[in-house]
Each structure stands twice: as structure tokens, then as C-alpha cells.
XYZ file of N, CA and C in Angstrom:
582
model
N -6.448 -7.706 -28.923
C -6.419 -6.402 -28.528
C -7.916 -6.687 -27.221
N -8.658 -7.064 -27.742
C -9.919 -7.099 -26.843
C -10.049 -8.284 -25.881
N -8.929 -9.294 -26.138
C -8.895 -10.143 -25.242
C -8.429 -9.293 -24.191
N -7.471 -8.260 -23.900
C -6.227 -7.985 -23.291
C -7.531 -6.946 -22.686
N -8.512 -6.505 -23.165
C -9.055 -5.006 -22.652
C -9.953 -6.449 -21.712
N -10.608 -7.225 -21.976
C -11.785 -8.149 -21.370
C -10.625 -8.682 -19.915
N -9.380 -9.205 -19.941
C -8.722 -9.201 -19.182
C -8.557 -8.259 -17.908
N -7.956 -7.221 -18.309
C -7.950 -5.905 -17.987
C -9.328 -5.944 -16.892
N -10.354 -5.730 -17.462
C -11.863 -5.467 -17.213
C -12.071 -6.661 -15.808
N -11.484 -7.466 -15.678
C -11.826 -9.168 -15.241
C -10.982 -8.692 -13.848
N -9.667 -8.196 -14.320
C -8.780 -7.856 -13.242
C -9.081 -6.783 -12.353
N -9.747 -5.555 -12.657
C -10.233 -4.556 -11.713
C -11.330 -5.087 -11.208
N -12.135 -5.900 -11.663
C -13.142 -6.675 -10.574
C -12.589 -7.534 -9.667
N -11.320 -8.318 -9.929
C -10.832 -9.227 -8.927
C -10.079 -8.426 -7.570
N -9.588 -7.039 -8.276
C -8.931 -6.164 -7.175
C -10.230 -5.574 -6.055
N -11.472 -5.346 -6.799
C -12.424 -4.761 -6.442
C -12.922 -5.915 -5.522
N -12.957 -7.046 -5.324
C -13.341 -7.845 -4.578
C -12.789 -8.038 -3.317
N -11.290 -8.264 -3.575
C -10.387 -8.146 -2.779
C -10.454 -6.822 -1.580
N -10.838 -5.563 -2.424
C -11.195 -5.037 -1.091
C -12.099 -4.760 -0.539
N -12.804 -5.262 -0.952
C -14.435 -5.594 -0.275
C -14.151 -6.516 0.691
N -13.598 -7.671 0.577
C -13.270 -8.603 1.377
C -12.691 -8.302 2.720
N -11.279 -7.183 1.889
C -10.728 -6.700 3.778
C -11.553 -5.806 4.277
N -12.606 -4.916 3.579
C -13.432 -4.187 4.501
C -14.437 -5.143 5.213
N -14.705 -6.472 4.894
C -15.547 -7.146 5.501
C -15.063 -7.707 6.624
N -13.377 -8.087 6.954
C -12.476 -8.267 7.394
C -12.604 -7.151 8.612
N -12.270 -6.248 8.291
C -11.937 -4.960 9.217
C -13.298 -4.914 10.001
N -14.518 -5.184 9.685
C -15.691 -5.124 10.458
C -16.331 -6.484 10.920
N -14.974 -7.385 10.944
C -15.301 -8.771 11.895
C -15.937 -10.155 10.823
N -16.407 -9.756 9.665
C -16.864 -10.864 8.850
C -15.657 -11.678 8.143
N -15.412 -12.745 8.809
C -14.484 -13.604 8.237
C -13.121 -13.361 8.127
N -12.998 -12.443 9.824
C -11.437 -12.212 9.697
C -10.769 -13.748 10.631
N -9.631 -13.222 10.293
C -8.638 -14.501 10.975
C -7.696 -13.874 11.475
N -7.012 -13.803 12.580
C -6.048 -13.388 13.617
C -4.649 -13.680 13.045
N -4.548 -14.274 11.977
C -3.384 -14.165 11.296
C -2.124 -14.954 12.394
N -0.686 -14.835 11.989
C 0.045 -15.425 12.593
C 0.579 -15.076 14.072
N 0.652 -13.668 13.947
C 0.869 -12.956 15.601
C -0.053 -11.959 16.255
N -1.209 -12.597 16.339
C -2.363 -11.869 17.017
C -1.938 -11.205 18.845
N -0.787 -11.953 19.037
C -0.289 -10.990 20.128
C 0.489 -9.376 20.062
N 0.570 -9.755 18.991
C 1.250 -7.813 18.463
C 0.752 -7.439 17.775
N 0.319 -7.624 16.577
C -0.513 -6.868 15.838
C -1.837 -7.610 15.090
N -2.878 -7.027 15.159
C -4.015 -7.536 14.309
C -4.057 -7.113 12.984
N -4.125 -8.034 11.744
C -4.152 -7.340 10.647
C -4.795 -8.350 9.787
N -5.141 -7.291 8.699
C -5.840 -7.446 8.140
C -5.310 -8.575 6.621
N -6.066 -9.547 6.492
C -4.937 -10.050 5.285
C -5.321 -10.246 4.413
N -6.913 -10.207 3.783
C -7.878 -10.529 2.706
C -7.613 -11.421 2.467
N -7.401 -11.748 1.027
C -7.328 -12.938 0.413
C -5.898 -13.702 0.117
N -5.259 -12.435 0.174
C -3.596 -12.734 -0.278
C -2.908 -13.362 0.956
N -3.548 -12.674 2.197
C -3.040 -13.707 3.706
C -1.951 -12.520 4.188
N -1.047 -11.329 3.774
C -0.449 -10.391 3.953
C -1.302 -9.033 3.598
N -1.331 -8.385 4.994
C -1.601 -7.118 4.091
C -0.860 -6.061 3.364
N 0.643 -6.518 3.290
C 1.562 -5.980 2.634
C 1.086 -6.519 1.202
N 0.918 -7.469 0.626
C 0.502 -7.864 -0.439
C -0.299 -7.743 -1.249
N -1.744 -7.752 -0.126
C -3.010 -7.375 -0.643
C -2.606 -5.592 -0.829
N -2.088 -5.002 -0.071
C -2.045 -3.721 -0.175
C -1.618 -2.947 -1.381
N -0.167 -3.817 -1.983
C 0.082 -3.525 -3.021
C -1.001 -4.032 -4.341
N -1.056 -5.163 -4.104
C -2.255 -5.330 -5.456
C -3.438 -4.476 -5.606
N -4.007 -4.048 -4.398
C -5.125 -3.025 -4.365
C -4.583 -1.558 -4.993
N -3.300 -1.539 -4.511
C -2.699 0.086 -5.128
C -2.432 -0.197 -6.574
N -2.264 -1.162 -7.064
C -1.870 -1.453 -8.661
C -3.301 -1.597 -9.566
N -4.220 -2.161 -8.521
C -5.702 -2.334 -9.462
C -6.600 -1.274 -9.248
N -6.016 -0.209 -8.245
C -6.553 1.268 -8.425
C -6.807 1.572 -9.507
N -5.458 1.470 -10.386
C -5.232 2.699 -11.540
C -5.898 2.085 -12.475
N -6.260 0.613 -12.443
C -7.344 -0.340 -13.366
C -8.545 0.124 -13.255
N -9.324 0.459 -12.038
C -10.178 0.832 -11.756
C -10.453 2.458 -12.296
N -9.451 2.931 -12.048
C -9.607 4.140 -12.417
C -9.665 4.553 -14.338
N -8.968 3.444 -15.267
C -9.005 3.151 -16.227
C -10.587 3.237 -16.605
N -11.299 2.082 -16.206
C -12.177 1.441 -16.102
C -13.174 2.914 -15.855
N -13.121 3.431 -14.967
C -14.004 4.692 -14.977
C -13.854 5.458 -15.772
N -12.954 5.993 -16.850
C -12.697 6.990 -18.204
C -13.398 6.102 -19.144
N -13.271 4.582 -19.115
C -13.574 3.777 -20.800
C -14.638 3.415 -20.203
N -15.827 3.443 -19.694
C -16.613 2.978 -19.092
C -17.797 3.527 -19.441
N -18.957 3.342 -19.106
C -20.007 3.788 -19.603
C -21.424 3.868 -18.401
N -22.245 4.837 -18.306
C -23.243 4.411 -17.289
C -23.146 4.050 -16.147
N -23.617 2.526 -15.527
C -23.749 2.253 -14.618
C -22.256 1.287 -14.160
N -21.864 1.170 -15.090
C -20.435 0.512 -14.927
C -19.580 1.541 -14.122
N -19.635 2.670 -14.562
C -18.957 3.636 -13.664
C -19.137 3.849 -12.492
N -20.861 4.040 -11.906
C -20.607 3.819 -10.443
C -19.840 2.287 -9.787
N -20.253 1.700 -10.457
C -19.209 0.500 -9.989
C -17.957 0.838 -9.732
N -17.542 1.193 -10.910
C -15.820 1.790 -10.655
C -15.591 2.561 -9.055
N -16.627 3.860 -9.524
C -16.449 4.421 -8.202
C -16.540 3.897 -6.882
N -17.392 3.061 -6.780
C -17.489 2.471 -5.506
C -16.214 1.522 -5.429
N -15.671 0.561 -6.265
C -14.377 0.357 -6.153
C -13.413 0.942 -5.775
N -13.265 2.153 -6.539
C -12.216 2.948 -6.067
C -12.136 3.349 -4.729
N -13.340 3.720 -4.410
C -13.699 4.103 -2.628
C -13.289 3.192 -1.905
N -13.630 1.746 -2.276
C -13.320 0.663 -1.196
C -11.743 0.681 -1.368
N -11.179 0.884 -2.500
C -9.496 0.642 -2.246
C -9.032 1.638 -1.388
N -9.366 2.932 -1.682
C -9.094 4.153 -0.633
C -9.219 3.153 0.796
N -10.300 2.961 1.251
C -10.710 2.470 2.600
C -9.561 1.137 2.733
N -9.606 0.571 2.241
C -8.966 -0.967 2.091
C -6.965 -0.702 2.316
N -6.780 0.235 1.586
C -5.074 0.997 1.670
C -5.214 1.147 2.972
N -6.224 1.967 3.607
C -6.175 2.370 5.068
C -5.956 1.316 5.963
N -6.933 0.906 5.983
C -6.827 -0.960 7.056
C -5.688 -1.548 6.750
N -5.174 -1.915 5.076
C -3.927 -2.836 5.361
C -2.547 -2.363 6.368
N -3.001 -0.875 6.040
C -1.600 0.123 6.703
C -0.430 -0.437 5.961
N -0.245 -0.681 4.682
C 1.091 -0.944 3.961
C 1.429 0.668 3.493
N 2.403 0.508 4.231
C 3.784 2.189 3.461
C 3.949 1.847 2.457
N 4.371 0.556 1.802
C 4.777 0.556 0.617
C 3.742 0.591 -0.444
N 2.831 0.029 0.071
C 1.666 0.135 -1.401
C 1.250 1.507 -1.613
N 0.978 2.477 0.001
C 1.054 3.929 -0.267
C 2.214 4.824 -1.073
N 3.263 4.151 -0.639
C 4.241 4.892 -1.508
C 4.220 4.510 -3.468
N 3.985 3.396 -3.371
C 3.779 2.920 -4.791
C 2.579 3.187 -5.217
N 1.576 3.799 -4.594
C 0.268 4.875 -4.840
C 0.570 5.834 -5.470
N 1.341 6.493 -4.473
C 1.656 7.815 -4.690
C 2.722 8.242 -6.097
N 3.425 7.222 -5.984
C 4.265 7.424 -7.635
C 3.628 7.281 -8.824
N 2.649 6.046 -8.578
C 1.748 5.751 -9.785
C 0.840 7.063 -10.089
N 0.169 7.259 -9.071
C -0.628 8.922 -9.177
C 0.027 9.802 -10.037
N 1.641 9.984 -9.557
C 2.344 11.005 -10.225
C 2.573 11.087 -11.587
N 2.846 9.623 -12.077
C 3.039 9.179 -13.128
C 1.808 9.502 -14.187
N 0.739 8.796 -13.581
C -0.673 9.134 -14.191
C -0.491 10.688 -14.329
N -0.901 11.383 -13.204
C -0.948 12.753 -13.472
C 0.065 13.389 -14.383
N 1.174 13.609 -14.544
C 1.976 14.089 -15.295
C 1.575 13.387 -16.582
N 1.007 12.263 -16.810
C 1.086 11.865 -18.129
C -0.480 12.600 -19.051
N -0.859 12.961 -18.075
C -2.440 13.316 -18.314
C -2.553 14.663 -18.536
N -1.483 15.312 -17.793
C -0.831 17.093 -18.097
C -0.332 17.106 -18.984
N 0.703 15.834 -19.550
C 0.881 15.965 -21.052
C 0.093 15.838 -22.264
N -0.558 14.972 -22.207
C -1.794 14.753 -22.785
C -3.333 15.845 -23.019
N -2.757 16.609 -22.509
C -3.771 17.724 -22.016
C -5.430 17.219 -21.665
N -5.532 16.191 -20.956
C -7.086 15.514 -20.993
C -7.241 16.075 -19.613
N -7.579 17.388 -19.570
C -7.756 17.975 -18.338
C -9.450 17.399 -17.192
N -10.281 16.643 -18.119
C -11.266 16.130 -17.436
C -10.767 14.837 -16.232
N -10.061 14.118 -16.964
C -9.199 12.932 -16.741
C -8.393 13.454 -15.587
N -7.612 14.490 -15.915
C -6.562 15.172 -15.020
C -7.328 15.335 -13.423
N -8.182 16.587 -13.421
C -9.457 16.593 -12.422
C -9.623 15.666 -11.734
N -10.697 14.518 -12.098
C -10.757 13.235 -11.496
C -9.832 12.626 -10.982
N -8.659 12.563 -11.492
C -7.290 11.897 -11.273
C -6.565 12.569 -10.161
N -6.741 13.804 -10.006
C -5.863 15.123 -8.908
C -7.158 14.798 -7.556
N -8.395 14.470 -7.943
C -9.638 14.498 -6.808
C -9.012 13.399 -5.980
N -9.268 12.184 -6.823
C -8.707 10.985 -6.125
C -7.736 10.996 -5.286
N -6.717 11.682 -5.499
C -5.490 11.594 -4.856
C -5.418 12.401 -3.644
N -6.186 13.653 -4.022
C -6.413 14.322 -2.869
C -7.684 13.583 -1.744
N -8.142 12.691 -2.007
C -9.215 12.123 -1.382
C -8.124 11.248 -0.394
N -7.263 10.506 -1.141
C -6.717 9.672 -0.481
C -5.200 9.919 0.157
N -5.036 11.300 -0.006
C -3.660 11.953 0.868
C -5.064 12.476 2.082
N -6.014 12.688 2.060
C -6.746 13.637 2.914
C -6.855 11.766 4.032
N -7.475 10.825 3.268
C -7.866 9.801 4.252
C -6.534 9.327 4.978
N -5.618 9.251 4.179
C -4.148 8.874 4.662
C -3.574 9.654 5.902
N -4.171 10.988 5.842
C -3.466 12.133 6.697
C -4.305 11.882 7.923
N -5.780 11.712 7.637
C -6.795 11.644 8.932
C -6.883 9.825 9.790
N -6.510 9.373 8.503
C -6.913 7.697 9.469
C -5.887 6.781 9.505
N -4.875 6.814 8.863
C -3.629 5.627 8.595
C -2.964 5.503 10.052
N -2.601 6.622 10.429
C -2.329 6.166 11.764
C -3.031 5.953 12.696
N -4.053 6.235 12.829
C -5.317 6.125 13.739
C -5.292 4.712 13.936
N -5.494 3.994 12.379
C -5.996 2.663 12.222
C -4.421 1.927 12.567
N -3.412 2.101 12.024
C -2.225 1.146 12.110
C -2.209 1.248 13.625
N -2.344 2.622 14.739
C -2.250 2.172 15.594
C -3.131 1.151 16.981
N -4.179 1.199 16.291
C -5.480 0.515 16.502
C -5.150 -1.198 16.414
N -4.392 -1.313 14.956
C -4.242 -2.650 15.041
C -2.924 -3.455 15.846
N -2.178 -2.329 16.671
C -1.253 -3.005 17.562
C -1.855 -2.937 19.047
N -1.279 -4.275 19.439
C -1.473 -4.819 20.318
C -0.862 -4.686 21.595
N 0.449 -4.738 21.116
C 1.623 -4.867 22.064
C 2.610 -4.065 21.466
N 3.748 -2.779 21.413
C 4.328 -2.459 20.629
C 5.680 -2.719 21.189
N 5.569 -2.698 22.441
C 7.306 -3.449 22.781
C 7.517 -4.760 22.284
N 6.241 -5.611 21.952
C 6.719 -7.030 21.426
C 6.485 -7.137 19.842
N 6.446 -6.083 19.352
C 6.555 -6.004 17.889
C 7.969 -6.049 17.112
N 8.272 -7.340 16.729
C 9.320 -7.491 16.515
C 9.930 -6.729 15.383
N 9.026 -6.708 14.430
C 9.421 -6.229 12.685
C 9.303 -4.792 13.176
N 9.094 -4.172 14.146
C 9.562 -2.597 14.159
C 10.548 -2.534 14.658
N 10.841 -3.315 16.132
C 12.278 -3.278 16.883
C 13.368 -3.497 16.132
N 13.217 -4.643 14.838
C 14.513 -4.620 14.133
C 14.500 -3.536 13.107
N 13.684 -3.362 12.973
C 13.634 -1.903 11.772
C 14.639 -1.093 12.547
N 14.173 -0.485 13.697
C 14.586 0.134 14.475
C 16.507 -0.239 14.691
N 16.686 -1.379 15.056
C 17.453 -1.719 15.188
C 19.020 -1.899 13.775
N 18.110 -2.100 12.681
C 18.574 -1.700 11.312
C 18.923 -0.525 11.012
N 18.521 0.408 11.644
C 18.226 1.798 11.193
C 19.859 2.587 12.092
N 19.489 2.081 13.245
C 20.641 2.139 14.061
C 21.855 2.015 13.746
N 21.728 0.675 13.300
C 23.100 -0.159 13.117
C 23.435 0.958 11.544
N 22.476 1.015 10.844
C 23.093 2.063 9.468
C 23.776 3.223 9.969
N 23.061 4.288 10.736
C 23.762 5.325 11.485
C 25.102 5.047 11.847
N 25.356 3.820 12.833
C 26.766 3.950 13.320
C 27.702 3.289 12.576
N 27.220 2.901 11.666
C 28.165 2.695 10.169
C 28.583 3.761 9.507
N 27.825 4.400 9.098
C 27.749 5.751 8.276
C 28.688 7.043 9.529
N 28.478 6.622 10.546
C 29.144 7.778 11.816
C 30.480 7.164 11.761
N 30.956 5.731 11.807
C 32.395 5.228 11.410
C 33.330 5.145 10.280
N 32.452 5.319 9.351
C 32.857 5.215 8.261
C 31.918 6.026 6.972
N 32.132 7.631 7.149
C 31.123 8.424 6.488
C 31.628 8.346 4.666
N 33.195 8.471 4.401
C 33.421 8.561 3.162
C 32.747 7.477 2.050
N 34.009 6.126 2.236
C 33.556 4.927 1.471
C 32.448 3.949 1.997
N 32.160 4.132 2.985
C 31.246 2.943 3.554
C 31.600 1.849 4.223
N 31.125 0.743 4.412
C 31.553 -0.761 4.835
C 32.078 -1.125 3.628
N 31.329 -1.083 2.291
C 31.993 -2.109 1.600
C 30.652 -2.676 0.989
N 30.955 -3.244 -0.323
C 29.842 -4.150 -1.094
C 29.425 -5.142 -0.167
N 28.093 -5.326 0.405
C 28.001 -6.849 1.021
C 28.656 -7.087 2.185
N 29.290 -6.010 3.014
C 29.852 -5.977 4.563
C 28.781 -5.914 5.544
N 27.494 -5.447 5.321
C 26.578 -4.888 6.217
C 26.217 -5.943 7.207
N 26.118 -7.243 7.047
C 26.241 -8.108 8.311
C 27.868 -8.398 9.051
N 28.669 -8.084 8.389
C 29.437 -7.970 9.594
C 29.911 -6.899 10.328
N 29.614 -5.855 10.075
C 29.302 -4.519 10.398
C 28.163 -4.586 11.349
N 26.851 -5.581 11.273
C 25.881 -5.684 11.958
C 26.399 -6.559 13.053
N 27.274 -7.553 12.909
C 27.840 -8.198 14.415
C 28.763 -7.286 15.336
N 29.712 -6.369 14.581
C 30.946 -5.680 15.539
C 29.394 -4.658 15.845
N 28.745 -3.873 15.516
C 27.891 -3.022 16.087
C 27.204 -3.924 17.413
N 26.687 -4.734 16.813
C 25.817 -6.093 18.227
C 26.830 -5.876 19.457
N 28.453 -6.443 18.795
C 29.107 -6.754 19.713
C 29.483 -5.578 20.780
N 29.077 -4.155 19.956
C 30.092 -2.988 21.073
C 28.611 -2.341 21.361
């Protein structure tokens, strides 16, 4: 049990380092442009992909939250610093999947704390969630739009729009039973031809 607790604490510090490095890259320290700098300037951190790093940090935020409640004195300040860094890093990673995972994780944590009637932990967790939501509402789109260099050449976005358009076209033509399991690419080609 002690080895597991030590491993979780070490992991929470590693996640903190990933967040701090991402923030340094955001301010130009150790930044590299990635594979497609003419479309989007991404903050890769140590993991090389902002979505992977964002999901890693989102999961790690809960380790730091746990350490915040189980630590004493100065270690709590370190955990609060890491949580603040995680919130900022999640904004600069601009990973919607990481934010969705974080929201679901917070919902589970808040429900668990509510069931266990741990009011102090519940209020601190809720405050962190409110700060995260406010930061998301205020800064996420601004930071995401600042990373775009050329929206018209963002292939990821245009492919997603086409996939959505293709899905809606298929639903329009086959609303009740759909196209059948595994037939997406057949419909994709048919819709592409028309």
C-alpha cells in the first residue's frame, strides 16, 4: 500500500512537470512548432501531442486534488500550484477531449464526495471546477483561435466538418435503420460522388 501511495505521489509530480513545461513552451521557452506550423501552432509539451498531453494532465489533476487533501503544510501549496498550472495548461493544449474527460471526472468526484458527505473536500473540488469552467469560458476559444494560423488549410477541421456532413446526409437518406454496421466508408464514397 505504501509503495502504491508513493507511486501516485510521484505520478502527480510528473504531471505537474508536464504542465509547467507546457506553460514554458507557451511563453516561448523550449517551444518547437510541431509537424504542421503553417496551420496551427500547438503546444506539444513532453508527450509531443497536445491532445495526449491534455488528457494526461486532466487525469493527473485528480491525483493532485487527492494529494491536496492528503498532504500537510507546504506540500499543499505545491499541490495548489500544480492544480493552477494544470488549469492553465489545459487551456493552452486546447484539447476538447481532455476538457470533456475532466468534466466527467469532476462529476464523478463531486457525486462521490456528496455521497460520503465530505463537505470541505466537496467545496474545494467545486471551487476548482468553477475556476476551471470560468477559465474555459473566458480563455479557451481565445487561446484556440490564437493557435490558428490559417483556418482554411486546417485539414483536421475540414475533415471533421465533412464527416459530420456525411453523417447527416446518411441520416437524411436512411433515417430509421441507418446504413448498417461497417458501411460508413461505402456511404462516404457515395456521398463524395454526389
